[in-house]
Amino acid sequence: MVCFGLSWRRLLPVALACLLPLCGCNYHGRLKRGIYNTPSFDDKIEARVMVVADRFIQPYFSFKDDNLTPVNSYQIRTRDGASVAAADALGTLFSEVEVNLYKYRSQYDYAAELDYNVTEESDYFTRLEPADGFLWLKKYRVPKFHTSVTLTLRDTKTELPVLQFAADRTTELEFNNTAIGLYWFNRATLSLLFPLIAPVYTSSAGNSIRTTLERDLRSCLRKIMQQIEENRMLFRPGISPALSRNDARYRHLLEKTVFISLPSSHGSGFFISPDGYLLTNAHVVKDARDVRYYLYEDLPFDDSRPQLAPFRYARVIQVNKARDVALLKAEGTFPYFELDPDRSHYRTGDSVLVLGNPENEFFSVSEGIISALKNDNGVDTIQTDAAINHGNSGGPLVSRATGKVLGIASSGYKKALASGINFAITAYEVQRTLDISQPLDEEKLRRRTLEAQPSAAQNAEDMRQARKNYVK
């Protein structure tokens, strides 16, 4: 057993301090490549994208760790790994993505600028600990890393931004088991073996820091790619400047709306049940037995070449031409609107939205107010100044306050006569006319569906004729 006198206890810290420079207490590492491994999107965009490697990205992250010694320092090279991670993320969406220098950006369709930055933050807490027969108030620091990522995709021909999304994340530094074990071993041995364990501890702690940075960067990139997907970014090759959609605010409403296409016309509609019942105007479906429809998730598609989008058909179940409403049935599971048939909720001045596809402008939103309420030849209608143009017919008139459908957009004054005078058939009128209520009476509607269902041979012939009409 070795005992130290008072003089040795005083000299021990001095001796250890002299040994610190020899203990290898500095760590130099870099972010790994290939840290982003999320599966690709179903359909990739045919475009060449370059991730800028020599700008915008923080080149190094430095960190001081005083768990064992105040001179323990770490430096992580971030620029290379971050740029490759961004390229891997964008590679899930674009057909060709490379990392290159800023000066070569003109050789690509888009340049991706990754503004990546990591800062150190700390939380402090104190606690009482017994030592030498006394209770000592000790202060502890909990290191945190704040990662912020902004991805800007820029059209290289115009230098205009196509999209810009940001994400950030703050996490506590989590040391791996090796570093934690060495920390407690160092305390248990009163730092006598510190010169021996310091290099191993520094390497383990450095790997923990690097792993934390990689995890946070990966999480931020996933959030950004999710935002791109949720906002339905549209890229049209050959058209400059490229323009992106940013629909996240109204995505939950647009997903309940459909674009209805017939060979000679088009319109809108919306789901009112999870199993595919949807409403539109009678003048949209006309005398068709089946209509083709598109979902919001089918974007992007080109209406001049509808074969690029999935073939989806809905059966016409019930039509009332006098009141201009129609009930359709599609196969599948869908998000749906709740109708508001309470006429006391239709108040002049309330804000409303009209969703639809005016003049082939797919899945658009217009805003206005309820201008007036009227009864036109026995049909309850809502007058609104929200834009209703050709193609909006059949789309929902939605209350901004509740998100419920107040009516079906149906008509508007011609621009030559007046502007801002448009009409929607109330949800009350729709339910009364079609004899429906929510939740829907499945058995009643099933009987209607069967009555509207043609024979198998007739159905096959209808489908063949529909494809012939649509694909030109």
CSV table of C-alpha atoms in Angstrom, one decimal:
chain,number,residue,atom,x,y,z
A,1,MET,CA,0.0,0.0,0.0
A,2,VAL,CA,1.4,3.4,-1.0
A,3,CYS,CA,0.6,6.4,1.1
A,4,PHE,CA,1.3,10.0,0.2
A,5,GLY,CA,2.3,12.7,2.6
A,6,LEU,CA,1.0,16.3,2.5
A,7,SER,CA,3.9,17.4,0.4
A,8,TRP,CA,3.2,14.8,-2.2
A,9,ARG,CA,-0.4,15.8,-2.4
A,10,ARG,CA,0.6,19.4,-3.1
A,11,LEU,CA,3.1,18.3,-5.7
A,12,LEU,CA,0.9,15.9,-7.4
A,13,PRO,CA,-1.2,18.4,-9.3
A,14,VAL,CA,2.0,20.2,-10.4
A,15,ALA,CA,3.5,16.9,-11.6
A,16,LEU,CA,0.3,16.1,-13.5
A,17,ALA,CA,0.2,19.5,-15.1
A,18,CYS,CA,3.8,19.0,-16.3
A,19,LEU,CA,2.7,15.7,-17.9
A,20,LEU,CA,-0.4,17.0,-19.7
A,21,PRO,CA,1.4,18.2,-22.8
A,22,LEU,CA,2.7,14.6,-23.1
A,23,CYS,CA,-0.6,12.9,-22.7
A,24,GLY,CA,-2.0,13.5,-26.2
A,25,CYS,CA,-5.1,15.5,-25.0
A,26,ASN,CA,-5.9,16.9,-28.4
A,27,TYR,CA,-8.3,15.2,-30.9
A,28,HIS,CA,-8.5,15.8,-34.6
A,29,GLY,CA,-11.2,14.1,-36.6
A,30,ARG,CA,-13.6,14.6,-39.4
A,31,LEU,CA,-17.3,13.9,-40.2
A,32,LYS,CA,-17.6,10.5,-42.0
A,33,ARG,CA,-18.9,10.2,-45.5
A,34,GLY,CA,-22.1,8.3,-46.2
A,35,ILE,CA,-23.9,9.3,-43.0
A,36,TYR,CA,-27.2,10.0,-45.0
A,37,ASN,CA,-28.8,6.7,-46.0
A,38,THR,CA,-32.5,7.3,-46.3
A,39,PRO,CA,-34.2,5.6,-49.3
A,40,SER,CA,-34.8,7.5,-52.5
A,41,PHE,CA,-38.1,9.1,-53.6
A,42,ASP,CA,-40.2,7.0,-55.9
A,43,ASP,CA,-39.7,9.3,-58.9
A,44,LYS,CA,-36.5,11.3,-59.3
A,45,ILE,CA,-36.2,14.6,-61.1
A,46,GLU,CA,-34.0,14.6,-64.1
A,47,ALA,CA,-31.6,17.4,-63.3
A,48,ARG,CA,-27.9,17.9,-62.5
A,49,VAL,CA,-27.3,19.3,-59.1
A,50,MET,CA,-24.0,20.5,-57.6
A,51,VAL,CA,-23.4,20.8,-53.9
A,52,VAL,CA,-21.1,23.7,-53.2
A,53,ALA,CA,-18.1,22.3,-51.4
A,54,ASP,CA,-15.9,25.4,-50.7
A,55,ARG,CA,-18.4,27.9,-49.4
A,56,PHE,CA,-21.2,28.3,-46.8
A,57,ILE,CA,-20.2,25.3,-44.8
A,58,GLN,CA,-18.5,25.7,-41.4
A,59,PRO,CA,-15.0,24.2,-42.0
A,60,TYR,CA,-14.3,23.1,-38.4
A,61,PHE,CA,-16.0,22.7,-35.1
A,62,SER,CA,-13.8,23.1,-32.0
A,63,PHE,CA,-14.8,22.0,-28.5
A,64,LYS,CA,-13.2,22.2,-25.0
A,65,ASP,CA,-13.9,19.3,-22.6
A,66,ASP,CA,-13.0,19.9,-19.0
A,67,ASN,CA,-14.2,16.5,-17.6
A,68,LEU,CA,-10.6,15.3,-17.1
A,69,THR,CA,-8.5,18.4,-17.7
A,70,PRO,CA,-9.1,21.9,-18.9
A,71,VAL,CA,-6.7,21.5,-21.8
A,72,ASN,CA,-8.6,18.7,-23.4
A,73,SER,CA,-9.6,20.0,-26.9
A,74,TYR,CA,-11.2,18.6,-29.9
A,75,GLN,CA,-11.4,19.7,-33.5
A,76,ILE,CA,-13.8,18.1,-36.0
A,77,ARG,CA,-13.4,18.9,-39.7
A,78,THR,CA,-17.0,19.3,-41.0
A,79,ARG,CA,-16.9,20.7,-44.5
A,80,ASP,CA,-16.2,17.5,-46.5
A,81,GLY,CA,-18.6,15.2,-44.6
A,82,ALA,CA,-21.4,17.8,-44.6
A,83,SER,CA,-21.2,18.5,-48.3
A,84,VAL,CA,-21.2,14.7,-49.1
A,85,ALA,CA,-24.2,14.2,-46.7
A,86,ALA,CA,-26.1,17.0,-48.5
A,87,ALA,CA,-25.3,15.4,-51.9
A,88,ASP,CA,-26.5,12.0,-50.6
A,89,ALA,CA,-29.7,13.6,-49.4
A,90,LEU,CA,-30.4,15.4,-52.6
A,91,GLY,CA,-29.5,12.3,-54.5
A,92,THR,CA,-32.7,10.7,-53.2
A,93,LEU,CA,-34.6,13.3,-55.2
A,94,PHE,CA,-32.4,14.3,-58.2
A,95,SER,CA,-31.0,11.9,-60.9
A,96,GLU,CA,-27.5,13.3,-60.7
A,97,VAL,CA,-25.8,15.1,-57.8
A,98,GLU,CA,-22.2,15.9,-57.3
A,99,VAL,CA,-19.9,17.8,-54.9
A,100,ASN,CA,-17.9,20.5,-56.6
A,101,LEU,CA,-16.3,23.9,-56.3
A,102,TYR,CA,-18.4,27.0,-56.5
A,103,LYS,CA,-16.7,28.2,-59.7
A,104,TYR,CA,-18.0,25.2,-61.6
A,105,ARG,CA,-21.7,25.8,-60.8
A,106,SER,CA,-22.6,26.9,-64.4
A,107,GLN,CA,-22.0,23.4,-65.6
A,108,TYR,CA,-25.1,22.2,-63.6
A,109,ASP,CA,-28.8,22.9,-63.6
A,110,TYR,CA,-28.9,23.8,-59.9
A,111,ALA,CA,-26.4,24.7,-57.3
A,112,ALA,CA,-27.1,23.6,-53.7
A,113,GLU,CA,-25.8,25.9,-51.0
A,114,LEU,CA,-25.6,24.2,-47.6
A,115,ASP,CA,-25.3,26.7,-44.8
A,116,TYR,CA,-24.2,24.4,-42.0
A,117,ASN,CA,-23.1,25.7,-38.6
A,118,VAL,CA,-22.6,24.1,-35.2
A,119,THR,CA,-22.3,26.1,-32.0
A,120,GLU,CA,-21.6,25.0,-28.4
A,121,GLU,CA,-24.2,25.6,-25.7
A,122,SER,CA,-24.1,24.7,-22.1
A,123,ASP,CA,-26.5,24.0,-19.3
A,124,TYR,CA,-25.3,24.3,-15.7
A,125,PHE,CA,-26.5,22.7,-12.5
A,126,THR,CA,-25.2,22.4,-9.0
A,127,ARG,CA,-25.5,19.7,-6.3
A,128,LEU,CA,-24.2,19.0,-2.8
A,129,GLU,CA,-21.5,16.3,-2.6
A,130,PRO,CA,-19.9,15.0,0.6
A,131,ALA,CA,-16.1,15.2,0.8
A,132,ASP,CA,-13.7,15.1,3.9
A,133,GLY,CA,-16.6,15.2,6.3
A,134,PHE,CA,-18.2,18.3,4.6
A,135,LEU,CA,-20.9,19.0,2.0
A,136,TRP,CA,-19.5,20.8,-0.9
A,137,LEU,CA,-21.6,22.7,-3.5
A,138,LYS,CA,-20.3,21.6,-6.9
A,139,LYS,CA,-21.1,23.1,-10.2
A,140,TYR,CA,-21.4,20.9,-13.3
A,141,ARG,CA,-21.6,21.8,-17.0
A,142,VAL,CA,-23.7,19.9,-19.5
A,143,PRO,CA,-22.4,20.6,-22.9
A,144,LYS,CA,-24.9,20.9,-25.8
A,145,PHE,CA,-24.5,21.3,-29.5
A,146,HIS,CA,-26.8,23.4,-31.6
A,147,THR,CA,-26.8,22.4,-35.3
A,148,SER,CA,-28.4,24.7,-37.9
A,149,VAL,CA,-28.8,23.8,-41.5
A,150,THR,CA,-30.2,25.9,-44.4
A,151,LEU,CA,-30.4,24.4,-47.8
A,152,THR,CA,-30.8,26.8,-50.8
A,153,LEU,CA,-31.2,25.4,-54.3
A,154,ARG,CA,-30.3,28.0,-56.8
A,155,ASP,CA,-31.0,28.1,-60.6
A,156,THR,CA,-27.5,28.4,-62.1
A,157,LYS,CA,-28.7,30.3,-65.2
A,158,THR,CA,-30.5,33.1,-63.3
A,159,GLU,CA,-28.8,32.8,-59.9
A,160,LEU,CA,-32.3,32.9,-58.4
A,161,PRO,CA,-33.2,30.6,-55.5
A,162,VAL,CA,-35.6,27.8,-56.4
A,163,LEU,CA,-36.2,26.7,-52.8
A,164,GLN,CA,-34.8,27.4,-49.3
A,165,PHE,CA,-35.6,25.3,-46.3
A,166,ALA,CA,-34.0,25.3,-42.8
A,167,ALA,CA,-33.8,22.9,-39.9
A,168,ASP,CA,-32.1,23.0,-36.5
A,169,ARG,CA,-31.4,20.6,-33.6
A,170,THR,CA,-30.0,21.0,-30.1
A,171,THR,CA,-28.8,17.9,-28.3
A,172,GLU,CA,-26.8,17.1,-25.2
A,173,LEU,CA,-23.4,15.6,-25.8
A,174,GLU,CA,-23.6,11.9,-25.1
A,175,PHE,CA,-20.3,10.2,-24.4
A,176,ASN,CA,-19.9,6.5,-25.4
A,177,ASN,CA,-19.4,3.8,-22.8
A,178,THR,CA,-15.6,3.8,-23.1
A,179,ALA,CA,-15.3,7.5,-22.4
A,180,ILE,CA,-17.7,7.3,-19.4
A,181,GLY,CA,-15.9,4.3,-18.0
A,182,LEU,CA,-12.5,6.0,-18.2
A,183,TYR,CA,-13.9,9.1,-16.6
A,184,TRP,CA,-15.0,7.2,-13.5
A,185,PHE,CA,-11.8,5.2,-13.5
A,186,ASN,CA,-9.8,8.4,-13.5
A,187,ARG,CA,-11.8,9.7,-10.5
A,188,ALA,CA,-11.5,6.4,-8.6
A,189,THR,CA,-7.7,6.4,-9.1
A,190,LEU,CA,-7.4,10.1,-8.0
A,191,SER,CA,-6.0,10.9,-11.5
A,192,LEU,CA,-2.8,9.0,-10.7
A,193,LEU,CA,-3.1,7.0,-14.0
A,194,PHE,CA,-4.3,9.9,-16.0
A,195,PRO,CA,-1.2,10.1,-18.2
A,196,LEU,CA,-2.0,6.5,-19.3
A,197,ILE,CA,-5.7,6.8,-19.9
A,198,ALA,CA,-5.8,10.3,-21.3
A,199,PRO,CA,-5.1,9.3,-25.0
A,200,VAL,CA,-7.7,6.6,-24.9
A,201,TYR,CA,-10.2,8.9,-23.2
A,202,THR,CA,-9.6,11.7,-25.7
A,203,SER,CA,-10.1,9.4,-28.6
A,204,SER,CA,-13.3,7.9,-27.2
A,205,ALA,CA,-14.7,11.3,-26.3
A,206,GLY,CA,-13.8,12.7,-29.7
A,207,ASN,CA,-15.6,9.9,-31.4
A,208,SER,CA,-18.6,10.7,-29.3
A,209,ILE,CA,-18.5,14.3,-30.4
A,210,ARG,CA,-18.2,13.3,-34.0
A,211,THR,CA,-21.0,10.8,-33.8
A,212,THR,CA,-23.3,13.5,-32.2
A,213,LEU,CA,-22.5,16.0,-35.0
A,214,GLU,CA,-23.2,13.3,-37.6
A,215,ARG,CA,-26.5,12.3,-36.0
A,216,ASP,CA,-27.7,16.0,-35.8
A,217,LEU,CA,-26.7,16.8,-39.4
A,218,ARG,CA,-28.5,13.7,-40.6
A,219,SER,CA,-31.6,14.6,-38.7
A,220,CYS,CA,-31.6,18.2,-40.1
A,221,LEU,CA,-31.2,17.0,-43.7
A,222,ARG,CA,-34.0,14.5,-43.2
A,223,LYS,CA,-36.3,17.3,-42.0
A,224,ILE,CA,-35.4,19.4,-45.0
A,225,MET,CA,-36.0,16.6,-47.5
A,226,GLN,CA,-39.3,16.0,-45.8
A,227,GLN,CA,-40.2,19.6,-46.2
A,228,ILE,CA,-39.3,19.5,-49.9
A,229,GLU,CA,-41.6,16.5,-50.3
A,230,GLU,CA,-44.4,18.0,-48.3
A,231,ASN,CA,-44.3,21.2,-50.3
A,232,ARG,CA,-44.5,19.4,-53.6
A,233,MET,CA,-41.5,21.1,-55.2
A,234,LEU,CA,-42.0,21.3,-58.9
A,235,PHE,CA,-39.0,21.5,-61.2
A,236,ARG,CA,-39.6,21.9,-64.9
A,237,PRO,CA,-36.5,21.3,-67.0
A,238,GLY,CA,-35.9,23.8,-69.7
A,239,ILE,CA,-38.0,26.5,-68.0
A,240,SER,CA,-36.1,29.2,-66.3
A,241,PRO,CA,-36.3,30.5,-63.7
A,242,ALA,CA,-37.6,27.3,-62.0
A,243,LEU,CA,-40.5,27.9,-59.6
A,244,SER,CA,-41.3,25.8,-56.6
A,245,ARG,CA,-44.5,25.2,-54.8
A,246,ASN,CA,-44.7,25.9,-51.1
A,247,ASP,CA,-48.0,24.3,-50.1
A,248,ALA,CA,-47.3,23.1,-46.5
A,249,ARG,CA,-49.7,25.6,-44.9
A,250,TYR,CA,-52.7,24.2,-46.9
A,251,ARG,CA,-51.4,20.7,-47.7
A,252,HIS,CA,-53.9,19.1,-45.4
A,253,LEU,CA,-56.7,20.7,-47.3
A,254,LEU,CA,-55.3,20.1,-50.8
A,255,GLU,CA,-54.9,16.4,-50.1
A,256,LYS,CA,-58.6,16.2,-49.7
A,257,THR,CA,-59.3,17.8,-53.0
A,258,VAL,CA,-59.1,16.2,-56.5
A,259,PHE,CA,-58.7,17.3,-60.0
A,260,ILE,CA,-61.4,15.8,-62.3
A,261,SER,CA,-60.6,15.4,-65.9
A,262,LEU,CA,-62.9,14.5,-68.8
A,263,PRO,CA,-61.8,14.4,-72.5
A,264,SER,CA,-63.6,17.7,-73.2
A,265,SER,CA,-63.5,19.5,-69.8
A,266,HIS,CA,-62.2,19.5,-66.3
A,267,GLY,CA,-63.2,20.5,-62.8
A,268,SER,CA,-62.6,19.9,-59.1
A,269,GLY,CA,-64.0,17.7,-56.4
A,270,PHE,CA,-63.4,16.7,-52.8
A,271,PHE,CA,-63.7,13.6,-50.5
A,272,ILE,CA,-66.3,13.4,-47.8
A,273,SER,CA,-65.5,9.9,-46.5
A,274,PRO,CA,-62.4,7.9,-45.9
A,275,ASP,CA,-63.5,5.1,-48.3
A,276,GLY,CA,-63.6,7.3,-51.4
A,277,TYR,CA,-67.0,9.1,-51.7
A,278,LEU,CA,-66.5,12.5,-53.2
A,279,LEU,CA,-68.6,15.5,-54.3
A,280,THR,CA,-68.5,17.7,-57.3
A,281,ASN,CA,-70.9,19.6,-59.6
A,282,ALA,CA,-73.3,17.8,-62.0
A,283,HIS,CA,-72.1,20.1,-64.9
A,284,VAL,CA,-68.5,18.8,-64.3
A,285,VAL,CA,-69.3,15.1,-64.8
A,286,LYS,CA,-72.1,15.8,-67.4
A,287,ASP,CA,-73.4,12.4,-68.6
A,288,ALA,CA,-70.2,10.4,-67.9
A,289,ARG,CA,-70.4,7.1,-66.0
A,290,ASP,CA,-66.8,7.3,-65.0
A,291,VAL,CA,-64.4,10.2,-64.6
A,292,ARG,CA,-60.7,10.3,-64.3
A,293,TYR,CA,-59.3,12.1,-61.2
A,294,TYR,CA,-55.9,13.1,-59.9
A,295,LEU,CA,-54.8,13.4,-56.3
A,296,TYR,CA,-52.5,16.1,-54.9
A,297,GLU,CA,-49.8,13.4,-54.5
A,298,ASP,CA,-49.8,12.9,-58.2
A,299,LEU,CA,-48.1,16.2,-58.7
A,300,PRO,CA,-46.1,17.0,-60.8
A,301,PHE,CA,-47.9,16.0,-63.9
A,302,ASP,CA,-48.5,17.6,-67.3
A,303,ASP,CA,-52.2,17.7,-68.3
A,304,SER,CA,-51.2,17.6,-72.0
A,305,ARG,CA,-49.7,14.2,-71.3
A,306,PRO,CA,-51.9,12.6,-68.7
A,307,GLN,CA,-50.3,9.2,-69.1
A,308,LEU,CA,-47.5,10.5,-66.9
A,309,ALA,CA,-49.9,10.4,-63.9
A,310,PRO,CA,-51.6,7.3,-62.5
A,311,PHE,CA,-54.9,6.3,-64.1
A,312,ARG,CA,-57.5,6.8,-61.4
A,313,TYR,CA,-61.2,6.5,-62.1
A,314,ALA,CA,-64.3,7.3,-60.0
A,315,ARG,CA,-67.7,5.9,-60.7
A,316,VAL,CA,-70.6,8.5,-60.9
A,317,ILE,CA,-73.1,7.3,-58.3
A,318,GLN,CA,-75.8,10.0,-58.2
A,319,VAL,CA,-76.4,13.2,-60.1
A,320,ASN,CA,-78.9,16.0,-59.6
A,321,LYS,CA,-78.7,18.4,-62.5
A,322,ALA,CA,-81.4,20.7,-61.2
A,323,ARG,CA,-79.3,21.5,-58.1
A,324,ASP,CA,-76.0,20.9,-59.9
A,325,VAL,CA,-74.5,18.3,-57.5
A,326,ALA,CA,-73.0,14.9,-58.0
A,327,LEU,CA,-71.8,12.0,-55.8
A,328,LEU,CA,-68.9,9.9,-57.0
A,329,LYS,CA,-67.1,6.8,-55.6
A,330,ALA,CA,-63.4,6.1,-55.9
A,331,GLU,CA,-61.5,3.0,-54.6
A,332,GLY,CA,-59.0,3.5,-51.8
A,333,THR,CA,-58.6,5.2,-48.5
A,334,PHE,CA,-58.4,9.0,-48.4
A,335,PRO,CA,-58.4,12.0,-46.1
A,336,TYR,CA,-61.7,13.8,-46.2
A,337,PHE,CA,-63.6,17.0,-45.4
A,338,GLU,CA,-66.3,17.3,-42.9
A,339,LEU,CA,-69.4,19.1,-44.2
A,340,ASP,CA,-71.1,21.8,-42.2
A,341,PRO,CA,-74.8,21.7,-43.0
A,342,ASP,CA,-75.8,24.1,-40.2
A,343,ARG,CA,-77.1,27.2,-42.0
A,344,SER,CA,-76.6,29.4,-38.9
A,345,HIS,CA,-72.9,29.0,-39.5
A,346,TYR,CA,-73.0,30.7,-42.8
A,347,ARG,CA,-72.3,34.3,-41.7
A,348,THR,CA,-71.6,37.3,-44.0
A,349,GLY,CA,-68.1,38.5,-43.6
A,350,ASP,CA,-66.6,35.2,-42.5
A,351,SER,CA,-63.3,34.2,-44.2
A,352,VAL,CA,-63.5,31.3,-46.6
A,353,LEU,CA,-61.1,29.4,-49.0
A,354,VAL,CA,-61.9,28.0,-52.4
A,355,LEU,CA,-59.7,25.0,-53.4
A,356,GLY,CA,-59.6,23.7,-56.9
A,357,ASN,CA,-58.0,23.7,-60.3
A,358,PRO,CA,-58.9,26.9,-62.2
A,359,GLU,CA,-57.9,26.9,-65.9
A,360,ASN,CA,-55.6,23.9,-65.3
A,361,GLU,CA,-53.8,25.7,-62.5
A,362,PHE,CA,-53.6,22.5,-60.5
A,363,PHE,CA,-54.5,22.6,-56.8
A,364,SER,CA,-54.7,26.3,-56.1
A,365,VAL,CA,-56.1,28.2,-53.2
A,366,SER,CA,-58.1,31.5,-53.3
A,367,GLU,CA,-59.3,33.4,-50.3
A,368,GLY,CA,-62.3,35.7,-49.7
A,369,ILE,CA,-65.3,36.2,-47.5
A,370,ILE,CA,-68.9,35.3,-47.5
A,371,SER,CA,-70.5,38.2,-49.3
A,372,ALA,CA,-74.2,37.3,-48.9
A,373,LEU,CA,-76.6,34.4,-48.6
A,374,LYS,CA,-79.4,33.8,-51.0
A,375,ASN,CA,-82.0,31.3,-52.1
A,376,ASP,CA,-81.9,31.0,-55.9
A,377,ASN,CA,-85.0,29.2,-57.2
A,378,GLY,CA,-85.2,27.0,-54.1
A,379,VAL,CA,-81.5,26.3,-53.9
A,380,ASP,CA,-79.5,27.7,-50.9
A,381,THR,CA,-76.3,29.4,-52.2
A,382,ILE,CA,-73.5,31.4,-50.7
A,383,GLN,CA,-72.2,34.4,-52.5
A,384,THR,CA,-68.4,34.9,-52.1
A,385,ASP,CA,-65.7,37.2,-53.5
A,386,ALA,CA,-63.2,34.3,-53.3
A,387,ALA,CA,-62.2,33.6,-56.9
A,388,ILE,CA,-64.2,30.9,-58.7
A,389,ASN,CA,-63.1,30.4,-62.2
A,390,HIS,CA,-63.5,27.7,-64.9
A,391,GLY,CA,-62.1,24.5,-63.3
A,392,ASN,CA,-62.9,25.5,-59.8
A,393,SER,CA,-66.4,24.0,-60.2
A,394,GLY,CA,-67.0,21.2,-57.8
A,395,GLY,CA,-64.3,22.3,-55.4
A,396,PRO,CA,-64.9,22.9,-51.7
A,397,LEU,CA,-65.7,26.3,-50.1
A,398,VAL,CA,-63.9,25.9,-46.8
A,399,SER,CA,-64.3,27.9,-43.6
A,400,ARG,CA,-61.0,29.3,-42.5
A,401,ALA,CA,-62.1,29.1,-38.9
A,402,THR,CA,-63.2,25.5,-38.7
A,403,GLY,CA,-61.8,23.8,-41.8
A,404,LYS,CA,-65.2,22.4,-42.6
A,405,VAL,CA,-66.9,22.6,-46.0
A,406,LEU,CA,-69.6,25.2,-46.2
A,407,GLY,CA,-70.5,24.6,-49.9
A,408,ILE,CA,-69.5,23.4,-53.4
A,409,ALA,CA,-68.0,26.1,-55.7
A,410,SER,CA,-70.3,26.2,-58.7
A,411,SER,CA,-70.3,29.4,-60.7
A,412,GLY,CA,-69.4,33.0,-61.0
A,413,TYR,CA,-70.2,36.1,-63.1
A,414,LYS,CA,-68.2,36.5,-66.3
A,415,LYS,CA,-65.4,38.9,-66.1
A,416,ALA,CA,-67.0,41.1,-68.8
A,417,LEU,CA,-70.0,41.6,-66.5
A,418,ALA,CA,-68.6,41.8,-63.0
A,419,SER,CA,-65.8,40.5,-60.8
A,420,GLY,CA,-65.8,39.1,-57.3
A,421,ILE,CA,-69.3,37.7,-57.6
A,422,ASN,CA,-69.2,34.0,-57.3
A,423,PHE,CA,-71.5,31.3,-55.9
A,424,ALA,CA,-71.3,28.0,-54.0
A,425,ILE,CA,-74.1,25.5,-53.3
A,426,THR,CA,-74.4,25.2,-49.5
A,427,ALA,CA,-73.5,22.0,-47.7
A,428,TYR,CA,-77.0,22.0,-46.3
A,429,GLU,CA,-78.4,21.9,-49.8
A,430,VAL,CA,-76.0,19.1,-50.8
A,431,GLN,CA,-77.0,16.9,-48.0
A,432,ARG,CA,-80.7,17.5,-48.5
A,433,THR,CA,-80.4,16.9,-52.3
A,434,LEU,CA,-78.3,13.7,-52.1
A,435,ASP,CA,-79.9,12.4,-48.9
A,436,ILE,CA,-76.6,11.9,-47.2
A,437,SER,CA,-75.1,12.8,-43.8
A,438,GLN,CA,-71.8,12.2,-42.0
A,439,PRO,CA,-70.8,9.7,-41.1
A,440,LEU,CA,-72.2,8.2,-44.3
A,441,ASP,CA,-74.7,5.4,-44.3
A,442,GLU,CA,-72.5,2.8,-45.9
A,443,GLU,CA,-75.3,0.4,-46.6
A,444,LYS,CA,-77.5,3.0,-48.4
A,445,LEU,CA,-74.5,4.2,-50.5
A,446,ARG,CA,-73.5,0.6,-51.2
A,447,ARG,CA,-76.9,0.0,-52.8
A,448,ARG,CA,-76.6,3.1,-54.8
A,449,THR,CA,-73.1,2.1,-56.0
A,450,LEU,CA,-74.3,-1.3,-57.0
A,451,GLU,CA,-77.2,0.2,-58.9
A,452,ALA,CA,-74.8,2.5,-60.7
A,453,GLN,CA,-72.3,-0.3,-61.4
A,454,PRO,CA,-72.5,-1.6,-65.0
A,455,SER,CA,-71.8,-5.1,-66.1
A,456,ALA,CA,-68.2,-6.3,-66.1
A,457,ALA,CA,-68.1,-6.2,-69.9
A,458,GLN,CA,-69.5,-2.7,-70.0
A,459,ASN,CA,-67.1,-1.6,-67.4
A,460,ALA,CA,-64.1,-3.0,-69.3
A,461,GLU,CA,-65.4,-1.3,-72.5
A,462,ASP,CA,-65.8,2.0,-70.6
A,463,MET,CA,-62.2,1.8,-69.3
A,464,ARG,CA,-60.8,1.0,-72.8
A,465,GLN,CA,-62.7,3.9,-74.2
A,466,ALA,CA,-61.6,6.2,-71.4
A,467,ARG,CA,-58.0,5.4,-72.0
A,468,LYS,CA,-58.4,5.9,-75.7
A,469,ASN,CA,-59.9,9.4,-75.1
A,470,TYR,CA,-57.4,10.5,-72.5
A,471,VAL,CA,-54.2,9.2,-74.1
A,472,LYS,CA,-53.6,11.1,-77.4
